[in-house]
Amino acid sequence: QVHMEESGPGLVRPGETLSLNCTVSGYFISSGYYWAWVRQSPGQGLEWIGSFHQNGKTFYNPSLRGRVTLSLDTSKNQFSLKLTSLSVADTAVYYCTRAAVGSFDYWGQGALVTVSS
Amino acid sequence: DTVLTQTPLSSPVTLGQPASISCRSSQSLVHSDGNTYLSWLHQRPGQPPRLLIYKISNRFSGVADRFSGSGAGTDFTLRISRVEAEDVGVYYCMQGTQFPRTFGQGTNLEIK
């Protein structure tokens, strides 16, 4: 069974950079699949942030205007999200997830990130 | 971007009765590989989404057979044959055919 867990700061100041990690157990991320981040603003729906593969192929949501970088650390079986130039609109629960069968099959519990001064 | 429109946005249902949710896409979800990547996810309050159905009608591992999906092209439906108490929450359709990936706005299923 694949288990995923997000980690990172709960509070970030406007203008700063958010860094989140997702640790995966039960599957080696170097073995395949795309790995992704999805966020959900309070009381709102789901927004796909981006997906990437170990082979380097990466896709980002254009709505985030080049502020996103995804990366992975196979030695830790972990992948990461960096989101720059934060504003209050980036306050959300951030989920890491595995992209498979044209959807997202396994999800972390989510990490609440609040952008506030 | 591909816009997914769900109806209804709220669905009060009696326990043991059927329920259905519609998802309409602004463009065809047929991929160049011949597959249609339309899926359904369920989210209970305070929980992450959970995959129910992928590629229109395939139930994900562990999903009860009271859930079924159908449709083609731009119109899709999720059906629950007999609603149980644990089915409350928000249901989302999602497309994995085009980038950016997009979700419907969600349908809140509640018990009458």
mmCIF file of C-alpha atoms in Angstrom:
data_model
loop_
_atom_site.group_PDB
_atom_site.id
_atom_site.type_symbol
_atom_site.label_atom_id
_atom_site.label_comp_id
_atom_site.label_asym_id
_atom_site.label_seq_id
_atom_site.Cartn_x
_atom_site.Cartn_y
_atom_site.Cartn_z
ATOM 1 C CA GLN A 1 0.000 0.000 0.000
ATOM 2 C CA VAL A 2 1.339 3.417 -0.983
ATOM 3 C CA HIS A 3 1.492 5.953 1.831
ATOM 4 C CA MET A 4 2.296 9.633 1.316
ATOM 5 C CA GLU A 5 2.922 12.337 3.884
ATOM 6 C CA GLU A 6 3.448 16.052 3.413
ATOM 7 C CA SER A 7 5.728 18.133 5.627
ATOM 8 C CA GLY A 8 6.551 21.807 5.749
ATOM 9 C CA PRO A 9 5.827 25.095 7.510
ATOM 10 C CA GLY A 10 2.269 25.884 8.479
ATOM 11 C CA LEU A 11 2.754 29.654 8.302
ATOM 12 C CA VAL A 12 4.589 31.638 5.650
ATOM 13 C CA ARG A 13 4.864 35.403 5.153
ATOM 14 C CA PRO A 14 3.667 37.142 1.983
ATOM 15 C CA GLY A 15 6.391 37.430 -0.617
ATOM 16 C CA GLU A 16 8.315 34.466 0.750
ATOM 17 C CA THR A 17 8.859 31.005 -0.758
ATOM 18 C CA LEU A 18 6.971 27.900 0.334
ATOM 19 C CA SER A 19 8.832 24.605 0.450
ATOM 20 C CA LEU A 20 6.927 21.383 0.997
ATOM 21 C CA ASN A 21 8.151 17.808 0.981
ATOM 22 C CA CYS A 22 6.244 14.610 0.358
ATOM 23 C CA THR A 23 7.668 11.386 1.729
ATOM 24 C CA VAL A 24 6.464 8.234 0.013
ATOM 25 C CA SER A 25 6.469 4.750 1.489
ATOM 26 C CA GLY A 26 5.331 1.486 -0.049
ATOM 27 C CA TYR A 27 6.601 2.427 -3.513
ATOM 28 C CA PHE A 28 9.894 3.667 -4.952
ATOM 29 C CA ILE A 29 9.230 6.952 -6.755
ATOM 30 C CA SER A 30 12.120 6.146 -9.101
ATOM 31 C CA SER A 31 10.187 3.129 -10.366
ATOM 32 C CA GLY A 32 7.742 5.141 -12.411
ATOM 33 C CA TYR A 33 4.527 7.175 -12.443
ATOM 34 C CA TYR A 34 4.104 10.895 -12.339
ATOM 35 C CA TRP A 35 4.053 12.571 -8.928
ATOM 36 C CA ALA A 36 1.922 15.621 -8.340
ATOM 37 C CA TRP A 37 0.702 18.383 -6.076
ATOM 38 C CA VAL A 38 -2.902 19.544 -5.741
ATOM 39 C CA ARG A 39 -4.142 22.298 -3.467
ATOM 40 C CA GLN A 40 -7.485 23.281 -1.991
ATOM 41 C CA SER A 41 -8.200 26.773 -0.719
ATOM 42 C CA PRO A 42 -10.402 26.954 2.405
ATOM 43 C CA GLY A 43 -13.927 25.880 1.548
ATOM 44 C CA GLN A 44 -13.055 25.679 -2.143
ATOM 45 C CA GLY A 45 -12.464 23.073 -4.802
ATOM 46 C CA LEU A 46 -9.334 21.346 -6.014
ATOM 47 C CA GLU A 47 -6.570 22.929 -8.103
ATOM 48 C CA TRP A 48 -3.833 20.940 -9.803
ATOM 49 C CA ILE A 49 -0.406 22.548 -9.318
ATOM 50 C CA GLY A 50 1.874 20.335 -11.360
ATOM 51 C CA SER A 51 3.123 16.831 -12.124
ATOM 52 C CA PHE A 52 6.520 15.450 -12.877
ATOM 53 C CA HIS A 53 8.280 12.196 -13.680
ATOM 54 C CA GLN A 54 11.679 10.898 -12.696
ATOM 55 C CA ASN A 55 12.655 11.051 -16.381
ATOM 56 C CA GLY A 56 12.475 14.846 -16.098
ATOM 57 C CA LYS A 57 9.170 15.435 -17.861
ATOM 58 C CA THR A 58 7.313 18.111 -15.919
ATOM 59 C CA PHE A 59 3.988 19.862 -16.344
ATOM 60 C CA TYR A 60 2.885 22.942 -14.432
ATOM 61 C CA ASN A 61 -0.409 24.765 -14.157
ATOM 62 C CA PRO A 62 -0.032 27.984 -16.193
ATOM 63 C CA SER A 63 -2.225 29.773 -13.620
ATOM 64 C CA LEU A 64 0.739 29.752 -11.244
ATOM 65 C CA ARG A 65 2.728 31.870 -13.700
ATOM 66 C CA GLY A 66 6.129 30.227 -13.375
ATOM 67 C CA ARG A 67 6.224 30.397 -9.570
ATOM 68 C CA VAL A 68 6.350 26.610 -9.147
ATOM 69 C CA THR A 69 9.260 24.192 -9.136
ATOM 70 C CA LEU A 70 8.914 20.460 -8.549
ATOM 71 C CA SER A 71 11.824 18.184 -7.743
ATOM 72 C CA LEU A 72 12.549 14.794 -6.301
ATOM 73 C CA ASP A 73 15.124 13.142 -4.054
ATOM 74 C CA THR A 74 15.200 9.436 -4.827
ATOM 75 C CA SER A 75 17.663 8.772 -1.990
ATOM 76 C CA LYS A 76 14.958 9.828 0.480
ATOM 77 C CA ASN A 77 12.044 8.588 -1.675
ATOM 78 C CA GLN A 78 10.726 12.102 -1.424
ATOM 79 C CA PHE A 79 9.512 14.806 -3.788
ATOM 80 C CA SER A 80 9.186 18.526 -3.228
ATOM 81 C CA LEU A 81 7.258 21.642 -4.157
ATOM 82 C CA LYS A 82 8.616 25.195 -4.169
ATOM 83 C CA LEU A 83 6.190 28.076 -4.670
ATOM 84 C CA THR A 84 7.618 31.589 -4.781
ATOM 85 C CA SER A 85 6.213 35.098 -4.261
ATOM 86 C CA LEU A 86 3.447 33.936 -1.960
ATOM 87 C CA SER A 87 0.260 35.915 -1.408
ATOM 88 C CA VAL A 88 -2.752 35.328 0.827
ATOM 89 C CA ALA A 89 -4.411 33.686 -2.192
ATOM 90 C CA ASP A 90 -1.940 30.815 -1.809
ATOM 91 C CA THR A 91 -3.391 29.884 1.593
ATOM 92 C CA ALA A 92 -4.591 26.316 1.108
ATOM 93 C CA VAL A 93 -4.264 22.685 2.042
ATOM 94 C CA TYR A 94 -1.530 21.244 -0.157
ATOM 95 C CA TYR A 95 -1.787 17.570 -1.100
ATOM 96 C CA CYS A 96 0.852 15.373 -2.651
ATOM 97 C CA THR A 97 -0.499 12.611 -4.817
ATOM 98 C CA ARG A 98 0.463 9.965 -7.357
ATOM 99 C CA ALA A 99 -0.746 10.361 -10.919
ATOM 100 C CA ALA A 100 -1.950 7.074 -12.367
ATOM 101 C CA VAL A 101 -4.718 5.732 -14.619
ATOM 102 C CA GLY A 102 -5.341 9.289 -15.792
ATOM 103 C CA SER A 103 -6.223 10.419 -12.290
ATOM 104 C CA PHE A 104 -4.669 10.618 -8.831
ATOM 105 C CA ASP A 105 -4.812 7.320 -7.003
ATOM 106 C CA TYR A 106 -2.974 7.836 -3.700
ATOM 107 C CA TRP A 107 -3.022 11.020 -1.626
ATOM 108 C CA GLY A 108 -1.306 12.407 1.437
ATOM 109 C CA GLN A 109 -3.405 13.731 4.304
ATOM 110 C CA GLY A 110 -2.600 17.292 3.286
ATOM 111 C CA ALA A 111 -0.625 20.153 4.800
ATOM 112 C CA LEU A 112 -2.361 23.408 5.696
ATOM 113 C CA VAL A 113 -0.287 26.403 4.653
ATOM 114 C CA THR A 114 -1.372 29.849 5.798
ATOM 115 C CA VAL A 115 0.126 32.933 4.156
ATOM 116 C CA SER A 116 -0.048 35.819 6.593
ATOM 117 C CA SER A 117 2.084 38.611 7.950
ATOM 118 C CA ASP B 1 -8.380 24.962 -19.998
ATOM 119 C CA THR B 2 -10.971 22.188 -19.978
ATOM 120 C CA VAL B 3 -13.897 23.263 -17.811
ATOM 121 C CA LEU B 4 -15.878 20.563 -16.013
ATOM 122 C CA THR B 5 -19.395 21.505 -14.905
ATOM 123 C CA GLN B 6 -21.128 19.321 -12.338
ATOM 124 C CA THR B 7 -24.836 19.131 -11.613
ATOM 125 C CA PRO B 8 -26.368 19.292 -9.135
ATOM 126 C CA LEU B 9 -24.101 21.239 -6.767
ATOM 127 C CA SER B 10 -26.004 19.857 -3.801
ATOM 128 C CA SER B 11 -27.886 16.602 -3.546
ATOM 129 C CA PRO B 12 -29.972 15.666 -0.502
ATOM 130 C CA VAL B 13 -30.617 11.926 -0.628
ATOM 131 C CA THR B 14 -32.522 9.445 1.520
ATOM 132 C CA LEU B 15 -30.509 6.521 2.863
ATOM 133 C CA GLY B 16 -30.956 3.454 0.683
ATOM 134 C CA GLN B 17 -32.064 5.502 -2.321
ATOM 135 C CA PRO B 18 -30.058 6.030 -5.512
ATOM 136 C CA ALA B 19 -28.141 9.173 -6.389
ATOM 137 C CA SER B 20 -26.529 10.448 -9.541
ATOM 138 C CA ILE B 21 -24.179 13.297 -10.407
ATOM 139 C CA SER B 22 -23.530 14.660 -13.854
ATOM 140 C CA CYS B 23 -20.268 16.080 -15.199
ATOM 141 C CA ARG B 24 -20.104 17.912 -18.508
ATOM 142 C CA SER B 25 -16.818 18.846 -20.140
ATOM 143 C CA SER B 26 -16.196 21.912 -22.305
ATOM 144 C CA GLN B 27 -14.358 19.707 -24.789
ATOM 145 C CA SER B 28 -14.023 16.034 -25.650
ATOM 146 C CA LEU B 29 -12.029 14.033 -23.134
ATOM 147 C CA VAL B 30 -10.993 11.370 -25.628
ATOM 148 C CA HIS B 31 -7.199 11.204 -25.543
ATOM 149 C CA SER B 32 -5.077 10.571 -28.634
ATOM 150 C CA ASP B 33 -4.333 7.120 -27.177
ATOM 151 C CA GLY B 34 -8.048 6.272 -27.398
ATOM 152 C CA ASN B 35 -8.720 6.378 -23.670
ATOM 153 C CA THR B 36 -11.060 8.829 -21.960
ATOM 154 C CA TYR B 37 -9.494 10.023 -18.726
ATOM 155 C CA LEU B 38 -12.505 11.079 -16.714
ATOM 156 C CA SER B 39 -12.461 10.090 -13.067
ATOM 157 C CA TRP B 40 -14.529 10.615 -9.919
ATOM 158 C CA LEU B 41 -13.205 11.350 -6.444
ATOM 159 C CA HIS B 42 -14.923 11.539 -3.076
ATOM 160 C CA GLN B 43 -13.881 13.810 -0.227
ATOM 161 C CA ARG B 44 -15.213 13.573 3.296
ATOM 162 C CA PRO B 45 -14.836 16.622 5.595
ATOM 163 C CA GLY B 46 -11.279 16.974 6.843
ATOM 164 C CA GLN B 47 -10.035 14.147 4.627
ATOM 165 C CA PRO B 48 -8.084 14.071 1.367
ATOM 166 C CA PRO B 49 -9.936 13.126 -1.807
ATOM 167 C CA ARG B 50 -10.224 9.427 -2.552
ATOM 168 C CA LEU B 51 -10.295 7.954 -6.036
ATOM 169 C CA LEU B 52 -13.517 6.094 -6.787
ATOM 170 C CA ILE B 53 -13.753 5.670 -10.559
ATOM 171 C CA TYR B 54 -11.163 6.113 -13.323
ATOM 172 C CA LYS B 55 -11.408 6.065 -17.115
ATOM 173 C CA ILE B 56 -15.166 6.677 -16.974
ATOM 174 C CA SER B 57 -16.279 3.400 -15.435
ATOM 175 C CA ASN B 58 -13.456 1.511 -13.708
ATOM 176 C CA ARG B 59 -13.777 1.175 -9.952
ATOM 177 C CA PHE B 60 -10.547 1.763 -8.049
ATOM 178 C CA SER B 61 -9.274 -0.868 -5.619
ATOM 179 C CA GLY B 62 -11.552 -1.313 -2.620
ATOM 180 C CA VAL B 63 -14.414 0.806 -3.955
ATOM 181 C CA ALA B 64 -17.874 -0.615 -3.293
ATOM 182 C CA ASP B 65 -19.797 -1.905 -6.301
ATOM 183 C CA ARG B 66 -22.715 0.415 -5.526
ATOM 184 C CA PHE B 67 -20.622 3.085 -7.281
ATOM 185 C CA SER B 68 -20.670 3.098 -11.072
ATOM 186 C CA GLY B 69 -19.634 5.496 -13.800
ATOM 187 C CA SER B 70 -20.792 5.948 -17.361
ATOM 188 C CA GLY B 71 -20.639 8.356 -20.269
ATOM 189 C CA ALA B 72 -18.599 9.270 -23.290
ATOM 190 C CA GLY B 73 -17.064 12.264 -25.031
ATOM 191 C CA THR B 74 -18.195 15.251 -22.969
ATOM 192 C CA ASP B 75 -20.996 13.888 -20.759
ATOM 193 C CA PHE B 76 -20.462 11.635 -17.785
ATOM 194 C CA THR B 77 -22.424 10.347 -14.808
ATOM 195 C CA LEU B 78 -21.596 8.902 -11.411
ATOM 196 C CA ARG B 79 -24.301 6.732 -9.888
ATOM 197 C CA ILE B 80 -24.668 5.378 -6.386
ATOM 198 C CA SER B 81 -27.201 2.548 -6.394
ATOM 199 C CA ARG B 82 -28.116 2.753 -2.692
ATOM 200 C CA VAL B 83 -26.707 5.619 -0.653
ATOM 201 C CA GLU B 84 -25.143 4.742 2.688
ATOM 202 C CA ALA B 85 -24.281 7.118 5.538
ATOM 203 C CA GLU B 86 -20.551 6.938 4.750
ATOM 204 C CA ASP B 87 -21.186 8.301 1.244
ATOM 205 C CA VAL B 88 -21.749 11.869 2.484
ATOM 206 C CA GLY B 89 -19.232 14.454 1.367
ATOM 207 C CA VAL B 90 -18.210 16.177 -1.820
ATOM 208 C CA TYR B 91 -17.815 14.388 -5.150
ATOM 209 C CA TYR B 92 -15.523 15.747 -7.835
ATOM 210 C CA CYS B 93 -15.077 14.768 -11.439
ATOM 211 C CA MET B 94 -11.609 15.254 -12.854
ATOM 212 C CA GLN B 95 -10.094 15.101 -16.323
ATOM 213 C CA GLY B 96 -6.654 13.662 -17.021
ATOM 214 C CA THR B 97 -6.753 14.037 -20.790
ATOM 215 C CA GLN B 98 -5.523 17.606 -21.204
ATOM 216 C CA PHE B 99 -3.037 19.803 -19.356
ATOM 217 C CA PRO B 100 -3.731 21.577 -17.076
ATOM 218 C CA ARG B 101 -5.582 18.868 -15.193
ATOM 219 C CA THR B 102 -8.913 20.235 -14.001
ATOM 220 C CA PHE B 103 -11.647 19.318 -11.557
ATOM 221 C CA GLY B 104 -15.357 19.979 -11.445
ATOM 222 C CA GLN B 105 -16.575 22.397 -8.791
ATOM 223 C CA GLY B 106 -17.858 19.565 -6.605
ATOM 224 C CA THR B 107 -21.251 18.162 -5.615
ATOM 225 C CA ASN B 108 -22.160 18.018 -1.950
ATOM 226 C CA LEU B 109 -24.044 14.818 -1.128
ATOM 227 C CA GLU B 110 -25.990 15.012 2.110
ATOM 228 C CA ILE B 111 -28.515 12.795 3.812
ATOM 229 C CA LYS B 112 -32.094 14.066 4.056
#
